[in-house]
Amino acid sequence: MTRLESTRAAFRHRFFPGVTAREWNDWHWQLAHRITGYSQLDRMFRLSDDERSAVAVGIRPESDADSTTEHALPVAITPYYASLINPEDPTQGIRRSVVPTIHETALLPGEDDDPLAEEHDTVVPGLVHRYPDRVLFLVTDNCSAYCRYCTRSRMVGQRATFSMAQWELAFEYIEAHTEIRDVLVSGGDPLTLPDEVLDWLLARLRRIRHVEFLRIGTKVPAVLPMRVTANLVRTLRKYHPLWISIHATHPDELTPEMRAACNRLADGGFPLGSQTVLLAGINDDVETMKRLFQGLLTMRVRPYYMYQCDPIPGSAHFRTPVAKGLEIIRGLRGYTTGYAVPNYVIDAPGGGGKIPLLPNYVVGLDEGRLVMTNYLGKRYTYPDSSLPADA
Ligand SMILES: *Cc1c(COP(=O)(O)O)cnc(C)c1O
């Protein structure tokens, strides 16, 4: 056993004594035993002052969602994910991504409940139609674990009803808009829904002739890998082409369990991509991101997007300068496998959509030639007949 494995085993035996391997590997057991309250956090981890004081201001068990008017993001961590957390180290990346701190209560100018103006592009409840040929379909507000930087913290875990009757309005909209060829099913995490519900939902979407492409956005492989059962794969693979985008935050998530989950999905024929939010002190350095993206490639996951952190309320402590994101892309391109370099984007506040950012490799023009630097900073030129000869 590696040290991490023995630490994880110790965590499991200490806080879930008597749990069998079968229970631990059952996603229903994991969901039923999520860590949702302060006293559990306090028992399992040595809390810092910043973590401890978060309790005073609105962290609450998910089961209490109705007991407060506070729109604070609930806390939920699967026992599996909690076993990856270092109980002694409040600066650990994955710990910071799910354990709240007092910094969440600091609201800064420019922060907004709905920074991407998704409500504005919401055409029927849960359906965001922003781009010409595709829609974002939010099918649930439930997640197995709540990321403290969640873009949709305004709505997740609120126990809002996402009923099949409400979905019907979305199906009708998609049916009436024949330009929609791509439906991105997200939330919340769609893979928290039961297999039969997913089966019904995807079958319904597949019946719409002009929908040629389906995708699911999920964090399940990282926070609840045992959810990826043989039956889930059998259910989903009826609806190919179905692509899956996996939310991944830090190389500490890349466990044998996550690898097995990604293998099952890849073997099921789902092309896998990843989405990562750039987070201060969590993954905002080249080495961490390189380990994450290279590790994902070995799990057959192609890094797709790296997001600048959205300005949701209380996110200042997570946000990095944009220069940091550019530095990371510059530190990857050329230095490692091109497949390991995601698209760095800012989802524009106000609803402008995803805007790609690239380090600048173009130096200028010189007598009909484009002047560029390569990844090592060396200069090269390319003859471009469209350029003026004496620019
Ligand atoms: C991200 C997003 C999509 C999908 O964008 P792609 O660049 O095609 O992956 C679609 N709709 C909305 C509203 C989105 O935020």
Tab-separated table of C-alpha atoms and ligand atoms in Angstrom:
chain	number	residue	atom	x	y	z
A	1	MET	CA	0.000	0.000	0.000
A	2	THR	CA	1.224	3.499	-0.775
A	3	ARG	CA	1.051	6.134	1.939
A	4	LEU	CA	-2.001	7.682	0.324
A	5	GLU	CA	-3.743	4.326	0.213
A	6	SER	CA	-3.074	3.675	3.883
A	7	THR	CA	-4.211	7.191	4.850
A	8	ARG	CA	-7.394	6.621	2.904
A	9	ALA	CA	-7.981	3.244	4.507
A	10	ALA	CA	-7.414	4.780	7.939
A	11	PHE	CA	-9.943	7.531	7.198
A	12	ARG	CA	-12.503	5.001	6.144
A	13	HIS	CA	-12.056	2.809	9.198
A	14	ARG	CA	-12.018	5.683	11.603
A	15	PHE	CA	-15.096	7.547	10.394
A	16	PHE	CA	-17.104	4.786	8.779
A	17	PRO	CA	-16.279	1.811	10.987
A	18	GLY	CA	-17.908	-1.370	9.845
A	19	VAL	CA	-18.574	-0.191	6.313
A	20	THR	CA	-18.053	-3.061	3.912
A	21	ALA	CA	-16.170	-2.720	0.651
A	22	ARG	CA	-19.425	-3.424	-1.084
A	23	GLU	CA	-21.159	-0.533	0.651
A	24	TRP	CA	-18.252	1.842	0.135
A	25	ASN	CA	-18.274	1.048	-3.579
A	26	ASP	CA	-22.014	1.578	-3.860
A	27	TRP	CA	-22.801	5.058	-5.072
A	28	HIS	CA	-26.109	5.135	-3.196
A	29	TRP	CA	-24.238	4.457	0.041
A	30	GLN	CA	-21.806	7.244	-0.822
A	31	LEU	CA	-24.616	9.727	-1.458
A	32	ALA	CA	-26.467	8.723	1.699
A	33	HIS	CA	-23.329	9.265	3.797
A	34	ARG	CA	-22.177	12.569	2.420
A	35	ILE	CA	-20.509	15.010	4.742
A	36	THR	CA	-22.881	17.929	4.863
A	37	GLY	CA	-22.507	19.594	8.227
A	38	TYR	CA	-20.045	21.484	10.288
A	39	SER	CA	-19.789	18.934	13.096
A	40	GLN	CA	-18.788	16.230	10.627
A	41	LEU	CA	-16.178	18.483	9.034
A	42	ASP	CA	-14.883	19.335	12.483
A	43	ARG	CA	-14.603	15.696	13.443
A	44	MET	CA	-12.845	14.606	10.264
A	45	PHE	CA	-10.453	17.438	9.573
A	46	ARG	CA	-8.413	19.709	11.747
A	47	LEU	CA	-10.213	22.918	10.756
A	48	SER	CA	-8.407	26.193	10.250
A	49	ASP	CA	-9.854	29.397	11.694
A	50	ASP	CA	-11.013	30.408	8.223
A	51	GLU	CA	-12.856	27.110	7.809
A	52	ARG	CA	-14.229	27.142	11.343
A	53	SER	CA	-15.676	30.626	11.048
A	54	ALA	CA	-17.486	29.767	7.815
A	55	VAL	CA	-20.046	27.970	9.935
A	56	ALA	CA	-21.255	31.115	11.593
A	57	VAL	CA	-22.368	32.609	8.342
A	58	GLY	CA	-24.413	30.146	6.522
A	59	ILE	CA	-22.872	26.806	5.830
A	60	ARG	CA	-25.610	24.387	6.434
A	61	PRO	CA	-26.437	20.787	5.829
A	62	GLU	CA	-28.030	20.233	2.481
A	63	SER	CA	-31.007	18.685	4.234
A	64	ASP	CA	-31.659	22.110	5.772
A	65	ALA	CA	-31.946	23.799	2.403
A	66	ASP	CA	-35.363	25.182	3.238
A	67	SER	CA	-34.543	26.259	6.758
A	68	THR	CA	-32.822	29.459	5.799
A	69	THR	CA	-33.338	32.286	3.383
A	70	GLU	CA	-29.586	32.456	2.994
A	71	HIS	CA	-28.611	31.448	-0.516
A	72	ALA	CA	-25.313	30.062	0.664
A	73	LEU	CA	-24.008	27.140	-1.312
A	74	PRO	CA	-24.613	23.975	0.691
A	75	VAL	CA	-21.774	21.730	1.749
A	76	ALA	CA	-21.624	18.169	0.530
A	77	ILE	CA	-18.589	15.928	0.165
A	78	THR	CA	-18.785	12.239	-0.648
A	79	PRO	CA	-16.955	9.974	1.821
A	80	TYR	CA	-14.869	8.842	-1.152
A	81	TYR	CA	-13.716	12.390	-1.933
A	82	ALA	CA	-13.270	13.157	1.766
A	83	SER	CA	-10.869	10.211	1.983
A	84	LEU	CA	-8.611	12.047	-0.496
A	85	ILE	CA	-8.475	15.121	1.713
A	86	ASN	CA	-5.493	15.725	3.947
A	87	PRO	CA	-7.055	16.237	7.413
A	88	GLU	CA	-4.077	18.265	8.589
A	89	ASP	CA	-3.657	20.619	5.649
A	90	PRO	CA	-6.244	23.361	5.017
A	91	THR	CA	-4.197	24.587	2.045
A	92	GLN	CA	-4.553	21.328	0.116
A	93	GLY	CA	-6.134	22.046	-3.268
A	94	ILE	CA	-8.989	19.570	-3.266
A	95	ARG	CA	-9.788	20.446	0.344
A	96	ARG	CA	-10.080	24.135	-0.510
A	97	SER	CA	-12.324	23.255	-3.446
A	98	VAL	CA	-15.024	21.668	-1.234
A	99	VAL	CA	-14.555	22.867	2.372
A	100	PRO	CA	-15.973	26.377	2.834
A	101	THR	CA	-14.033	29.226	4.387
A	102	ILE	CA	-15.030	32.627	5.694
A	103	HIS	CA	-13.707	34.143	2.450
A	104	GLU	CA	-16.905	33.009	0.756
A	105	THR	CA	-18.738	35.761	2.578
A	106	ALA	CA	-16.603	38.568	1.156
A	107	LEU	CA	-18.546	40.135	-1.680
A	108	LEU	CA	-16.607	42.237	-4.143
A	109	PRO	CA	-17.731	44.665	-6.808
A	110	GLY	CA	-18.219	42.895	-10.117
A	111	GLU	CA	-19.382	39.693	-8.478
A	112	ASP	CA	-22.816	38.503	-9.399
A	113	ASP	CA	-25.173	35.626	-8.623
A	114	ASP	CA	-25.488	34.963	-12.315
A	115	PRO	CA	-22.306	36.350	-13.848
A	116	LEU	CA	-22.861	34.626	-17.179
A	117	ALA	CA	-26.383	36.067	-17.455
A	118	GLU	CA	-27.708	32.560	-17.993
A	119	GLU	CA	-31.112	33.652	-16.757
A	120	HIS	CA	-31.223	36.122	-19.625
A	121	ASP	CA	-30.677	33.377	-22.197
A	122	THR	CA	-33.013	30.962	-20.434
A	123	VAL	CA	-35.759	30.270	-22.929
A	124	VAL	CA	-37.780	27.891	-20.794
A	125	PRO	CA	-36.875	26.908	-17.209
A	126	GLY	CA	-33.557	25.032	-17.230
A	127	LEU	CA	-32.801	25.582	-20.914
A	128	VAL	CA	-30.131	28.124	-21.888
A	129	HIS	CA	-29.994	28.964	-25.590
A	130	ARG	CA	-27.062	31.290	-26.177
A	131	TYR	CA	-25.233	29.965	-29.211
A	132	PRO	CA	-26.822	29.471	-32.608
A	133	ASP	CA	-26.786	25.687	-32.887
A	134	ARG	CA	-26.679	24.302	-29.356
A	135	VAL	CA	-28.328	24.516	-25.964
A	136	LEU	CA	-27.367	23.989	-22.353
A	137	PHE	CA	-29.985	21.858	-20.598
A	138	LEU	CA	-29.841	22.046	-16.791
A	139	VAL	CA	-31.645	18.878	-15.776
A	140	THR	CA	-31.017	18.849	-12.030
A	141	ASP	CA	-29.713	21.171	-9.331
A	142	ASN	CA	-28.223	18.302	-7.381
A	143	CYS	CA	-24.536	17.404	-7.161
A	144	SER	CA	-22.783	14.679	-5.240
A	145	ALA	CA	-20.247	17.253	-4.004
A	146	TYR	CA	-20.459	21.045	-4.063
A	147	CYS	CA	-17.486	22.941	-5.449
A	148	ARG	CA	-17.055	26.195	-3.568
A	149	TYR	CA	-16.425	28.091	-6.825
A	150	CYS	CA	-19.485	26.756	-8.628
A	151	THR	CA	-20.650	28.924	-11.515
A	152	ARG	CA	-24.222	27.963	-10.716
A	153	SER	CA	-23.997	28.420	-6.962
A	154	ARG	CA	-27.110	30.579	-7.344
A	155	MET	CA	-29.170	27.503	-8.089
A	156	VAL	CA	-27.440	24.250	-7.161
A	157	GLY	CA	-28.517	22.358	-4.101
A	158	GLN	CA	-31.570	24.543	-3.623
A	159	ARG	CA	-33.870	21.584	-3.981
A	160	ALA	CA	-35.702	23.400	-6.716
A	161	THR	CA	-37.995	21.050	-8.509
A	162	PHE	CA	-36.717	19.862	-11.823
A	163	SER	CA	-39.707	17.831	-12.792
A	164	MET	CA	-40.273	15.797	-15.898
A	165	ALA	CA	-43.170	18.173	-16.608
A	166	GLN	CA	-40.695	21.032	-16.689
A	167	TRP	CA	-38.423	19.057	-18.983
A	168	GLU	CA	-41.347	18.729	-21.361
A	169	LEU	CA	-41.184	22.485	-22.037
A	170	ALA	CA	-37.515	22.103	-22.913
A	171	PHE	CA	-38.215	19.191	-25.266
A	172	GLU	CA	-40.899	21.221	-26.991
A	173	TYR	CA	-38.544	24.184	-27.387
A	174	ILE	CA	-35.792	22.011	-28.851
A	175	GLU	CA	-38.300	20.327	-31.152
A	176	ALA	CA	-39.514	23.696	-32.416
A	177	HIS	CA	-35.976	24.973	-33.033
A	178	THR	CA	-34.569	22.853	-35.802
A	179	GLU	CA	-31.270	24.759	-35.701
A	180	ILE	CA	-30.400	23.006	-32.425
A	181	ARG	CA	-28.111	20.113	-33.321
A	182	ASP	CA	-26.247	19.794	-30.006
A	183	VAL	CA	-27.707	19.424	-26.510
A	184	LEU	CA	-25.368	19.741	-23.538
A	185	VAL	CA	-26.993	18.062	-20.554
A	186	SER	CA	-25.675	19.561	-17.344
A	187	GLY	CA	-26.860	20.920	-13.991
A	188	GLY	CA	-26.097	20.172	-11.154
A	189	ASP	CA	-24.712	16.829	-12.112
A	190	PRO	CA	-26.882	14.761	-14.473
A	191	LEU	CA	-25.159	11.549	-13.377
A	192	THR	CA	-26.732	11.929	-9.922
A	193	LEU	CA	-30.009	10.976	-11.625
A	194	PRO	CA	-31.044	7.307	-11.569
A	195	ASP	CA	-30.246	5.197	-14.632
A	196	GLU	CA	-33.926	4.872	-15.576
A	197	VAL	CA	-34.393	8.648	-15.546
A	198	LEU	CA	-31.296	9.195	-17.694
A	199	ASP	CA	-32.520	6.483	-20.032
A	200	TRP	CA	-35.865	8.210	-20.421
A	201	LEU	CA	-34.321	11.666	-20.804
A	202	LEU	CA	-31.775	10.686	-23.442
A	203	ALA	CA	-34.276	8.570	-25.353
A	204	ARG	CA	-36.583	11.590	-25.443
A	205	LEU	CA	-33.800	13.850	-26.762
A	206	ARG	CA	-32.713	11.241	-29.311
A	207	ARG	CA	-36.233	11.171	-30.733
A	208	ILE	CA	-35.751	14.765	-31.881
A	209	ARG	CA	-34.519	14.327	-35.442
A	210	HIS	CA	-32.323	17.413	-35.731
A	211	VAL	CA	-30.429	16.726	-32.485
A	212	GLU	CA	-27.345	15.003	-33.835
A	213	PHE	CA	-25.003	15.366	-30.885
A	214	LEU	CA	-25.485	14.857	-27.150
A	215	ARG	CA	-23.112	15.588	-24.320
A	216	ILE	CA	-23.144	15.293	-20.560
A	217	GLY	CA	-21.189	17.519	-18.165
A	218	THR	CA	-20.318	15.758	-14.901
A	219	LYS	CA	-17.947	15.678	-11.960
A	220	VAL	CA	-18.917	12.132	-11.041
A	221	PRO	CA	-15.682	10.401	-12.167
A	222	ALA	CA	-13.733	12.645	-9.759
A	223	VAL	CA	-16.057	12.755	-6.751
A	224	LEU	CA	-18.174	9.599	-7.056
A	225	PRO	CA	-16.400	7.244	-9.471
A	226	MET	CA	-18.411	4.222	-8.282
A	227	ARG	CA	-21.425	5.835	-9.956
A	228	VAL	CA	-19.994	4.705	-13.286
A	229	THR	CA	-21.477	1.235	-13.131
A	230	ALA	CA	-21.746	-1.302	-15.915
A	231	ASN	CA	-25.457	-0.578	-16.024
A	232	LEU	CA	-24.892	3.170	-16.389
A	233	VAL	CA	-22.553	2.559	-19.314
A	234	ARG	CA	-25.041	0.129	-20.893
A	235	THR	CA	-27.779	2.725	-20.490
A	236	LEU	CA	-25.834	5.656	-21.910
A	237	ARG	CA	-24.281	3.840	-24.828
A	238	LYS	CA	-27.666	3.443	-26.458
A	239	TYR	CA	-27.544	7.144	-27.212
A	240	HIS	CA	-24.328	7.562	-29.161
A	241	PRO	CA	-22.866	9.850	-30.323
A	242	LEU	CA	-22.682	10.923	-26.688
A	243	TRP	CA	-19.681	12.863	-25.452
A	244	ILE	CA	-18.839	13.337	-21.801
A	245	SER	CA	-17.107	16.360	-20.243
A	246	ILE	CA	-15.520	15.625	-16.909
A	247	HIS	CA	-14.928	18.369	-14.385
A	248	ALA	CA	-11.418	17.897	-12.977
A	249	THR	CA	-9.665	20.225	-10.559
A	250	HIS	CA	-6.424	18.810	-9.257
A	251	PRO	CA	-4.086	15.842	-9.813
A	252	ASP	CA	-4.983	14.552	-6.304
A	253	GLU	CA	-8.272	13.466	-7.902
A	254	LEU	CA	-6.529	11.096	-10.295
A	255	THR	CA	-6.975	7.914	-8.268
A	256	PRO	CA	-7.208	4.289	-9.392
A	257	GLU	CA	-10.979	4.591	-8.846
A	258	MET	CA	-11.246	7.575	-11.187
A	259	ARG	CA	-9.057	5.789	-13.706
A	260	ALA	CA	-11.344	2.757	-13.592
A	261	ALA	CA	-14.422	4.974	-14.054
A	262	CYS	CA	-12.866	6.747	-17.048
A	263	ASN	CA	-11.814	3.406	-18.504
A	264	ARG	CA	-15.372	2.124	-18.285
A	265	LEU	CA	-16.634	5.266	-19.997
A	266	ALA	CA	-13.963	5.229	-22.688
A	267	ASP	CA	-14.563	1.528	-23.298
A	268	GLY	CA	-18.262	2.394	-23.608
A	269	GLY	CA	-17.280	4.525	-26.568
A	270	PHE	CA	-17.837	7.964	-25.059
A	271	PRO	CA	-15.246	10.500	-26.188
A	272	LEU	CA	-14.071	12.097	-22.952
A	273	GLY	CA	-13.072	15.724	-22.433
A	274	SER	CA	-12.283	17.652	-19.293
A	275	GLN	CA	-13.096	21.065	-17.922
A	276	THR	CA	-10.980	22.707	-15.254
A	277	VAL	CA	-11.467	25.998	-13.459
A	278	LEU	CA	-8.259	27.900	-12.817
A	279	LEU	CA	-8.172	28.487	-9.048
A	280	ALA	CA	-5.739	30.533	-6.961
A	281	GLY	CA	-3.600	28.403	-4.685
A	282	ILE	CA	-5.278	25.228	-5.918
A	283	ASN	CA	-4.084	24.600	-9.454
A	284	ASP	CA	-2.651	27.918	-10.628
A	285	ASP	CA	0.809	26.778	-11.557
A	286	VAL	CA	2.240	25.065	-14.600
A	287	GLU	CA	3.464	21.973	-12.765
A	288	THR	CA	0.098	21.205	-11.150
A	289	MET	CA	-1.829	21.745	-14.354
A	290	LYS	CA	0.671	19.712	-16.347
A	291	ARG	CA	0.315	16.789	-13.950
A	292	LEU	CA	-3.457	17.088	-14.125
A	293	PHE	CA	-3.684	17.271	-17.908
A	294	GLN	CA	-1.055	14.616	-18.561
A	295	GLY	CA	-2.761	12.358	-16.028
A	296	LEU	CA	-6.130	12.898	-17.678
A	297	LEU	CA	-4.655	11.924	-21.054
A	298	THR	CA	-3.563	8.603	-19.565
A	299	MET	CA	-7.207	8.105	-18.582
A	300	ARG	CA	-8.192	8.819	-22.200
A	301	VAL	CA	-9.609	12.217	-21.222
A	302	ARG	CA	-8.690	15.086	-23.531
A	303	PRO	CA	-8.358	18.434	-21.708
A	304	TYR	CA	-11.008	20.616	-23.352
A	305	TYR	CA	-11.447	23.855	-21.421
A	306	MET	CA	-9.517	25.669	-18.753
A	307	TYR	CA	-11.790	28.383	-17.403
A	308	GLN	CA	-10.964	31.662	-15.853
A	309	CYS	CA	-12.904	31.565	-12.543
A	310	ASP	CA	-16.331	33.174	-12.889
A	311	PRO	CA	-16.995	36.125	-10.578
A	312	ILE	CA	-19.680	34.507	-8.461
A	313	PRO	CA	-20.316	36.064	-5.022
A	314	GLY	CA	-17.510	35.313	-2.579
A	315	SER	CA	-15.063	33.978	-5.170
A	316	ALA	CA	-12.306	36.600	-4.892
A	317	HIS	CA	-10.013	34.212	-3.010
A	318	PHE	CA	-10.250	31.756	-5.903
A	319	ARG	CA	-9.689	34.153	-8.762
A	320	THR	CA	-6.309	34.566	-10.416
A	321	PRO	CA	-5.084	37.309	-12.702
A	322	VAL	CA	-5.723	36.465	-16.352
A	323	ALA	CA	-1.948	36.698	-16.838
A	324	LYS	CA	-1.664	33.524	-14.720
A	325	GLY	CA	-3.829	31.544	-17.113
A	326	LEU	CA	-1.819	32.776	-20.082
A	327	GLU	CA	1.410	31.843	-18.287
A	328	ILE	CA	0.086	28.311	-17.757
A	329	ILE	CA	-0.859	27.881	-21.402
A	330	ARG	CA	2.534	29.227	-22.413
A	331	GLY	CA	4.169	26.769	-20.033
A	332	LEU	CA	2.338	23.836	-21.603
A	333	ARG	CA	2.349	24.513	-25.335
A	334	GLY	CA	5.449	22.983	-26.863
A	335	TYR	CA	6.681	21.629	-23.548
A	336	THR	CA	4.220	18.752	-23.465
A	337	THR	CA	1.799	16.788	-25.608
A	338	GLY	CA	-0.438	19.117	-27.581
A	339	TYR	CA	-3.467	17.091	-26.503
A	340	ALA	CA	-2.666	18.120	-22.924
A	341	VAL	CA	-3.188	21.811	-23.732
A	342	PRO	CA	-6.813	22.879	-23.210
A	343	ASN	CA	-8.523	25.970	-24.561
A	344	TYR	CA	-8.189	28.759	-22.018
A	345	VAL	CA	-11.422	30.745	-21.969
A	346	ILE	CA	-13.229	33.436	-20.067
A	347	ASP	CA	-16.955	32.930	-20.009
A	348	ALA	CA	-17.760	36.585	-20.498
A	349	PRO	CA	-19.743	38.215	-17.691
A	350	GLY	CA	-23.003	39.471	-19.100
A	351	GLY	CA	-23.598	36.482	-21.330
A	352	GLY	CA	-21.057	36.952	-24.100
A	353	GLY	CA	-20.172	33.287	-24.071
A	354	LYS	CA	-16.765	31.672	-23.950
A	355	ILE	CA	-13.964	33.837	-25.272
A	356	PRO	CA	-10.636	32.128	-25.996
A	357	LEU	CA	-7.397	33.659	-24.768
A	358	LEU	CA	-3.964	32.760	-26.088
A	359	PRO	CA	-0.509	33.940	-25.175
A	360	ASN	CA	0.724	36.161	-27.933
A	361	TYR	CA	3.108	34.397	-30.273
A	362	VAL	CA	2.816	36.954	-33.051
A	363	VAL	CA	5.466	39.661	-32.947
A	364	GLY	CA	4.486	41.617	-36.045
A	365	LEU	CA	4.994	41.894	-39.759
A	366	ASP	CA	8.177	42.307	-41.675
A	367	GLU	CA	8.259	42.746	-45.470
A	368	GLY	CA	5.395	40.431	-46.224
A	369	ARG	CA	6.344	37.971	-43.553
A	370	LEU	CA	4.607	37.196	-40.325
A	371	VAL	CA	7.050	37.341	-37.428
A	372	MET	CA	6.403	34.907	-34.577
A	373	THR	CA	8.136	33.423	-31.579
A	374	ASN	CA	8.048	29.713	-30.856
A	375	TYR	CA	7.533	28.255	-27.389
A	376	LEU	CA	11.199	28.786	-26.531
A	377	GLY	CA	11.006	32.437	-27.490
A	378	LYS	CA	12.999	32.053	-30.723
A	379	ARG	CA	11.913	34.142	-33.686
A	380	TYR	CA	10.582	32.696	-36.921
A	381	THR	CA	8.924	34.217	-39.960
A	382	TYR	CA	6.378	32.914	-42.391
A	383	PRO	CA	5.741	34.342	-45.883
A	384	ASP	CA	2.112	35.425	-45.999
A	385	SER	CA	1.135	36.747	-49.406
A	386	SER	CA	-1.893	38.518	-47.945
A	387	LEU	CA	0.348	40.841	-45.957
A	388	PRO	CA	1.600	44.129	-47.366
A	389	ALA	CA	5.233	43.799	-48.412
A	390	ASP	CA	6.337	46.851	-46.481
A	391	ALA	CA	4.096	46.644	-43.439
B	1	LIG	C1	-20.410	26.304	-22.557
B	1	LIG	C2	-21.747	26.440	-23.111
B	1	LIG	C3	-22.134	25.711	-24.241
B	1	LIG	C4	-21.202	24.755	-24.954
B	1	LIG	O1	-20.125	25.444	-25.504
B	1	LIG	P1	-19.042	24.686	-26.395
B	1	LIG	O2	-17.983	25.711	-26.664
B	1	LIG	O3	-19.737	24.214	-27.622
B	1	LIG	O4	-18.535	23.527	-25.580
B	1	LIG	C5	-23.393	25.909	-24.719
B	1	LIG	N1	-24.250	26.775	-24.148
B	1	LIG	C6	-23.900	27.498	-23.071
B	1	LIG	C7	-24.878	28.460	-22.500
B	1	LIG	C8	-22.647	27.355	-22.509
B	1	LIG	O5	-22.293	28.058	-21.422
